[in-house]
Short mmCIF file of C-alpha atoms in Angstrom, two decimals:
data_model
loop_
_atom_site.label_atom_id
_atom_site.label_comp_id
_atom_site.label_asym_id
_atom_site.label_seq_id
_atom_site.Cartn_x
_atom_site.Cartn_y
_atom_site.Cartn_z
CA MET A 1 116.87 71.64 105.37
CA SER A 2 117.05 68.10 103.39
CA LEU A 3 113.48 67.23 102.16
CA ALA A 4 110.63 69.66 101.93
CA VAL A 5 107.43 69.07 100.88
CA ILE A 6 105.03 72.07 98.80
CA THR A 7 101.59 71.54 98.11
CA GLY A 8 100.73 73.85 94.83
CA ALA A 9 103.94 73.31 93.37
CA SER A 10 102.57 73.74 89.67
CA GLN A 11 102.50 77.23 89.49
CA GLY A 12 103.02 80.81 91.39
CA ILE A 13 104.61 80.93 94.43
CA GLY A 14 104.68 77.33 94.98
CA LYS A 15 106.77 76.68 91.84
CA ALA A 16 108.97 79.90 93.55
CA ILE A 17 109.94 78.12 96.31
CA ALA A 18 110.38 74.89 94.68
CA GLU A 19 112.86 76.20 92.70
CA ARG A 20 114.33 78.17 95.63
CA PHE A 21 114.54 75.12 97.53
CA ALA A 22 116.46 73.49 94.84
CA LEU A 23 119.08 75.44 95.58
CA VAL A 24 120.36 74.50 98.67
CA PRO A 25 122.87 71.45 98.19
CA HIS A 26 120.97 67.94 98.50
CA ALA A 27 117.75 69.08 98.62
CA GLN A 28 115.09 66.81 97.84
CA LEU A 29 111.30 67.79 96.98
CA CYS A 30 108.68 66.48 97.23
CA LEU A 31 105.89 68.48 94.73
CA LEU A 32 102.10 68.20 95.49
CA ALA A 33 99.61 69.61 92.82
CA ARG A 34 96.69 68.39 91.34
CA SER A 35 98.28 69.18 87.62
CA ALA A 36 100.80 65.82 86.89
CA ALA A 37 101.57 67.79 83.99
CA ASN A 38 102.66 71.25 85.11
CA LEU A 39 104.28 69.30 88.10
CA ASP A 40 106.76 67.51 85.64
CA LYS A 41 107.32 70.78 84.32
CA VAL A 42 108.06 72.28 88.18
CA ALA A 43 110.54 68.86 88.49
CA ASN A 44 112.09 69.28 85.45
CA ASN A 45 113.30 72.81 86.07
CA VAL A 46 114.40 71.79 89.64
CA ARG A 47 116.14 68.87 88.54
CA GLY A 48 117.96 71.06 86.37
CA LEU A 49 119.06 73.07 89.48
CA GLY A 50 120.41 69.93 91.25
CA ALA A 51 117.84 68.62 93.32
CA GLN A 52 116.25 65.68 93.46
CA ALA A 53 111.96 65.91 93.22
CA ARG A 54 109.34 63.02 92.72
CA CYS A 55 105.85 63.87 91.93
CA PHE A 56 102.50 63.55 93.71
CA PRO A 57 99.35 64.65 91.83
CA VAL A 58 96.56 65.11 94.56
CA ASP A 59 93.92 67.26 94.72
CA VAL A 60 94.86 68.98 98.68
CA THR A 61 90.42 68.65 98.99
CA ASP A 62 90.54 64.88 99.07
CA ASP A 63 91.29 63.74 102.68
CA GLU A 64 91.87 60.44 101.93
CA ALA A 65 94.11 60.72 98.67
CA VAL A 66 96.19 63.63 100.89
CA VAL A 67 96.86 60.90 103.63
CA HIS A 68 98.12 58.33 101.09
CA ALA A 69 100.39 60.57 99.62
CA ALA A 70 101.77 61.71 103.20
CA GLN A 71 102.26 57.99 103.97
CA ARG A 72 103.77 57.35 100.27
CA ILE A 73 106.47 60.46 101.06
CA GLN A 74 107.26 59.79 104.45
CA ASP A 75 107.69 55.82 104.07
CA SER A 76 109.82 56.16 100.71
CA CYS A 77 111.36 59.83 101.39
CA GLY A 78 111.83 60.20 105.07
CA VAL A 79 109.98 63.16 107.72
CA PRO A 80 109.76 66.27 106.10
CA ASP A 81 112.42 68.90 107.03
CA VAL A 82 110.15 71.64 105.49
CA LEU A 83 106.48 71.61 104.76
CA VAL A 84 104.86 74.23 102.91
CA ASN A 85 101.67 74.58 102.92
CA ASN A 86 100.57 76.50 100.03
CA ALA A 87 97.65 75.16 97.80
CA GLY A 88 94.69 77.71 97.40
CA ARG A 89 92.58 79.44 94.95
CA PHE A 90 91.22 82.65 94.99
CA GLU A 91 87.96 83.80 93.75
CA THR A 92 85.84 87.25 93.98
CA GLY A 93 82.32 87.45 95.03
CA SER A 94 80.29 89.54 98.01
CA VAL A 95 78.57 87.82 100.48
CA LEU A 96 75.44 88.55 98.76
CA ASP A 97 76.90 87.18 95.25
CA THR A 98 78.39 84.05 97.03
CA SER A 99 76.70 81.18 97.34
CA PRO A 100 76.99 78.74 100.64
CA ALA A 101 78.33 75.65 98.61
CA ALA A 102 80.99 78.64 96.65
CA PHE A 103 82.13 79.95 100.42
CA ARG A 104 82.81 75.96 101.39
CA ALA A 105 84.68 75.23 98.52
CA GLN A 106 86.96 78.40 99.24
CA LEU A 107 87.14 76.89 102.85
CA GLU A 108 88.02 73.71 101.54
CA VAL A 109 90.65 74.39 99.16
CA ASN A 110 92.07 77.39 101.25
CA LEU A 111 91.87 76.46 104.84
CA THR A 112 90.45 73.20 105.28
CA SER A 113 93.44 71.71 103.11
CA ALA A 114 95.97 72.89 105.00
CA PHE A 115 94.86 71.48 108.39
CA VAL A 116 94.85 68.07 106.02
CA VAL A 117 98.08 68.43 105.13
CA THR A 118 99.38 68.99 108.35
CA ARG A 119 97.78 67.01 109.91
CA ALA A 120 98.96 64.12 107.93
CA PHE A 121 102.57 65.55 108.64
CA LEU A 122 102.65 66.94 111.76
CA GLY A 123 102.24 63.70 113.61
CA ARG A 124 106.13 62.00 112.77
CA MET A 125 107.72 65.74 112.66
CA VAL A 126 106.70 66.14 116.73
CA GLN A 127 108.18 62.78 117.32
CA ARG A 128 111.50 63.42 115.49
CA ARG A 129 110.88 67.11 117.50
CA GLN A 130 112.57 68.47 114.23
CA GLY A 131 110.81 70.46 111.33
CA HIS A 132 109.78 73.61 109.94
CA VAL A 133 105.81 74.05 108.89
CA ILE A 134 105.06 77.14 106.25
CA TYR A 135 101.59 78.55 105.61
CA ILE A 136 101.54 80.44 102.74
CA ALA A 137 98.42 83.01 103.82
CA SER A 138 97.57 86.71 102.61
CA VAL A 139 97.21 90.17 103.55
CA ALA A 140 93.65 89.15 103.53
CA SER A 141 94.28 86.99 106.54
CA LYS A 142 94.41 90.24 108.68
CA GLN A 143 92.69 92.68 105.84
CA ALA A 144 89.06 92.57 105.00
CA TYR A 145 88.17 93.41 101.62
CA ALA A 146 85.24 93.87 100.30
CA GLY A 147 83.81 91.60 97.48
CA ALA A 148 86.40 88.75 98.54
CA ALA A 149 83.86 87.31 101.35
CA ALA A 150 84.95 83.68 101.53
CA TYR A 151 88.38 84.14 100.19
CA CYS A 152 88.92 86.63 103.30
CA ALA A 153 87.03 84.45 105.67
CA ALA A 154 89.52 80.96 104.12
CA LYS A 155 92.70 83.10 105.18
CA HIS A 156 91.95 84.88 108.36
CA GLY A 157 90.86 80.58 110.15
CA LEU A 158 94.33 80.32 107.90
CA LEU A 159 96.33 82.14 109.93
CA GLY A 160 94.47 80.98 113.71
CA LEU A 161 95.34 77.53 111.91
CA ALA A 162 98.98 78.60 112.31
CA ARG A 163 98.97 80.35 115.20
CA VAL A 164 97.64 76.97 117.36
CA VAL A 165 100.08 74.99 115.09
CA ARG A 166 102.57 77.29 116.55
CA GLU A 167 101.26 76.88 120.32
CA GLU A 168 101.16 73.22 119.88
CA ALA A 169 104.48 72.49 118.16
CA LYS A 170 106.74 74.60 119.45
CA SER A 171 107.74 72.41 122.41
CA HIS A 172 108.57 69.53 120.57
CA GLY A 173 110.85 71.34 118.52
CA VAL A 174 109.04 71.91 115.48
CA ARG A 175 109.04 76.25 113.80
CA VAL A 176 105.66 77.29 112.27
CA THR A 177 106.04 80.64 110.09
CA THR A 178 102.78 81.87 108.56
CA ILE A 179 104.06 84.51 105.35
CA LEU A 180 101.23 86.61 104.79
CA PRO A 181 101.73 88.40 100.80
CA GLY A 182 99.67 91.05 99.14
CA ALA A 183 99.31 91.19 95.57
CA THR A 184 101.87 88.67 94.00
CA MET A 185 101.94 87.83 89.95
CA THR A 186 100.67 84.40 89.85
CA PRO A 187 98.15 83.01 87.55
CA SER A 188 95.63 84.52 89.77
CA TRP A 189 96.25 88.03 88.24
CA ALA A 190 95.55 86.32 84.54
CA GLY A 191 93.55 88.21 82.46
CA VAL A 192 93.57 91.17 85.15
CA PRO A 193 94.67 95.21 83.86
CA VAL A 194 96.93 95.83 86.39
CA GLU A 195 101.04 96.64 85.25
CA ALA A 196 103.37 93.24 86.33
CA GLU A 197 105.40 95.97 88.31
CA ARG A 198 102.80 97.02 90.71
CA LEU A 199 103.11 93.62 91.66
CA MET A 200 105.24 91.45 93.61
CA ALA A 201 106.97 88.92 91.94
CA ALA A 202 106.86 85.03 93.47
CA GLU A 203 109.90 84.75 93.64
CA ASP A 204 110.06 87.26 96.26
CA VAL A 205 107.94 85.52 98.49
CA ALA A 206 110.07 81.96 97.48
CA ARG A 207 113.02 83.96 98.99
CA THR A 208 111.32 84.97 101.95
CA VAL A 209 110.56 81.77 102.99
CA ALA A 210 113.96 80.20 101.99
CA GLY A 211 115.42 82.94 104.67
CA VAL A 212 113.16 82.24 107.45
CA CYS A 213 114.11 78.35 106.96
CA SER A 214 117.65 79.21 107.22
CA LEU A 215 117.46 80.71 110.76
CA SER A 216 119.35 78.28 113.45
CA SER A 217 116.59 75.66 115.34
CA ARG A 218 117.08 78.38 118.15
CA ALA A 219 115.03 81.04 116.68
CA VAL A 220 111.96 81.27 114.47
CA VAL A 221 109.87 83.89 112.28
CA GLU A 222 106.19 83.75 113.45
CA GLU A 223 104.55 85.58 110.94
CA VAL A 224 105.86 87.54 107.89
CA LEU A 225 103.50 90.43 105.80
CA LEU A 226 104.64 91.16 102.81
CA ARG A 227 103.63 94.07 100.74
CA PRO A 228 104.09 95.71 96.92
CA GLN A 229 106.15 98.46 97.54
CA LEU A 230 103.22 100.89 96.73
CA GLY A 231 100.73 98.90 98.77
CA ASP A 232 97.34 96.84 97.62
CA ILE A 233 96.05 96.99 94.66
#
């Protein structure tokens, strides 16, 4: 891996992935998220670990902004070796308590954005016949949880999207992996009365991503399901 593009890189799992990739010799990272200030902090951490880092403040639900950022990245840095679709948001709400607008909003950030980001980069990865697309999905991609209607629907859809990309890209030399983490210590759990030891560390997810990216081009890990040692919360 030389060039990695990571969405949702300003905190949580995205931040941990960036810092893990920074340990790879000659790593160059392009970091995307809405918060420019938080991106700068992560970029400084990454540079301190010896990698190059560039920040691209962008809202991944803004299609035009995503396409523009992808063009800038590919024109100035090249085609990514690894593309990590990590941006997302978790909000609770039952079917009856979730408005159509709130439902669509979670689909936009958790599912549609990954489609738009993938589409913006995949063409040139296919032309080059090399690359690895990573989707950070969730155990909610396979398991239904009461009170999380929009999130579960979006994450189920994300797994479906990833499986389609896998089928369409495999003959073009592009690998696709979906990571399905359970409860992980990220800002989504801020204020929730759960002991940190009950949750997975974001660094564990990052290590998993780095591991699947380290395989030779002859092999691919299609899906990885991670849970806290004591199970779901």
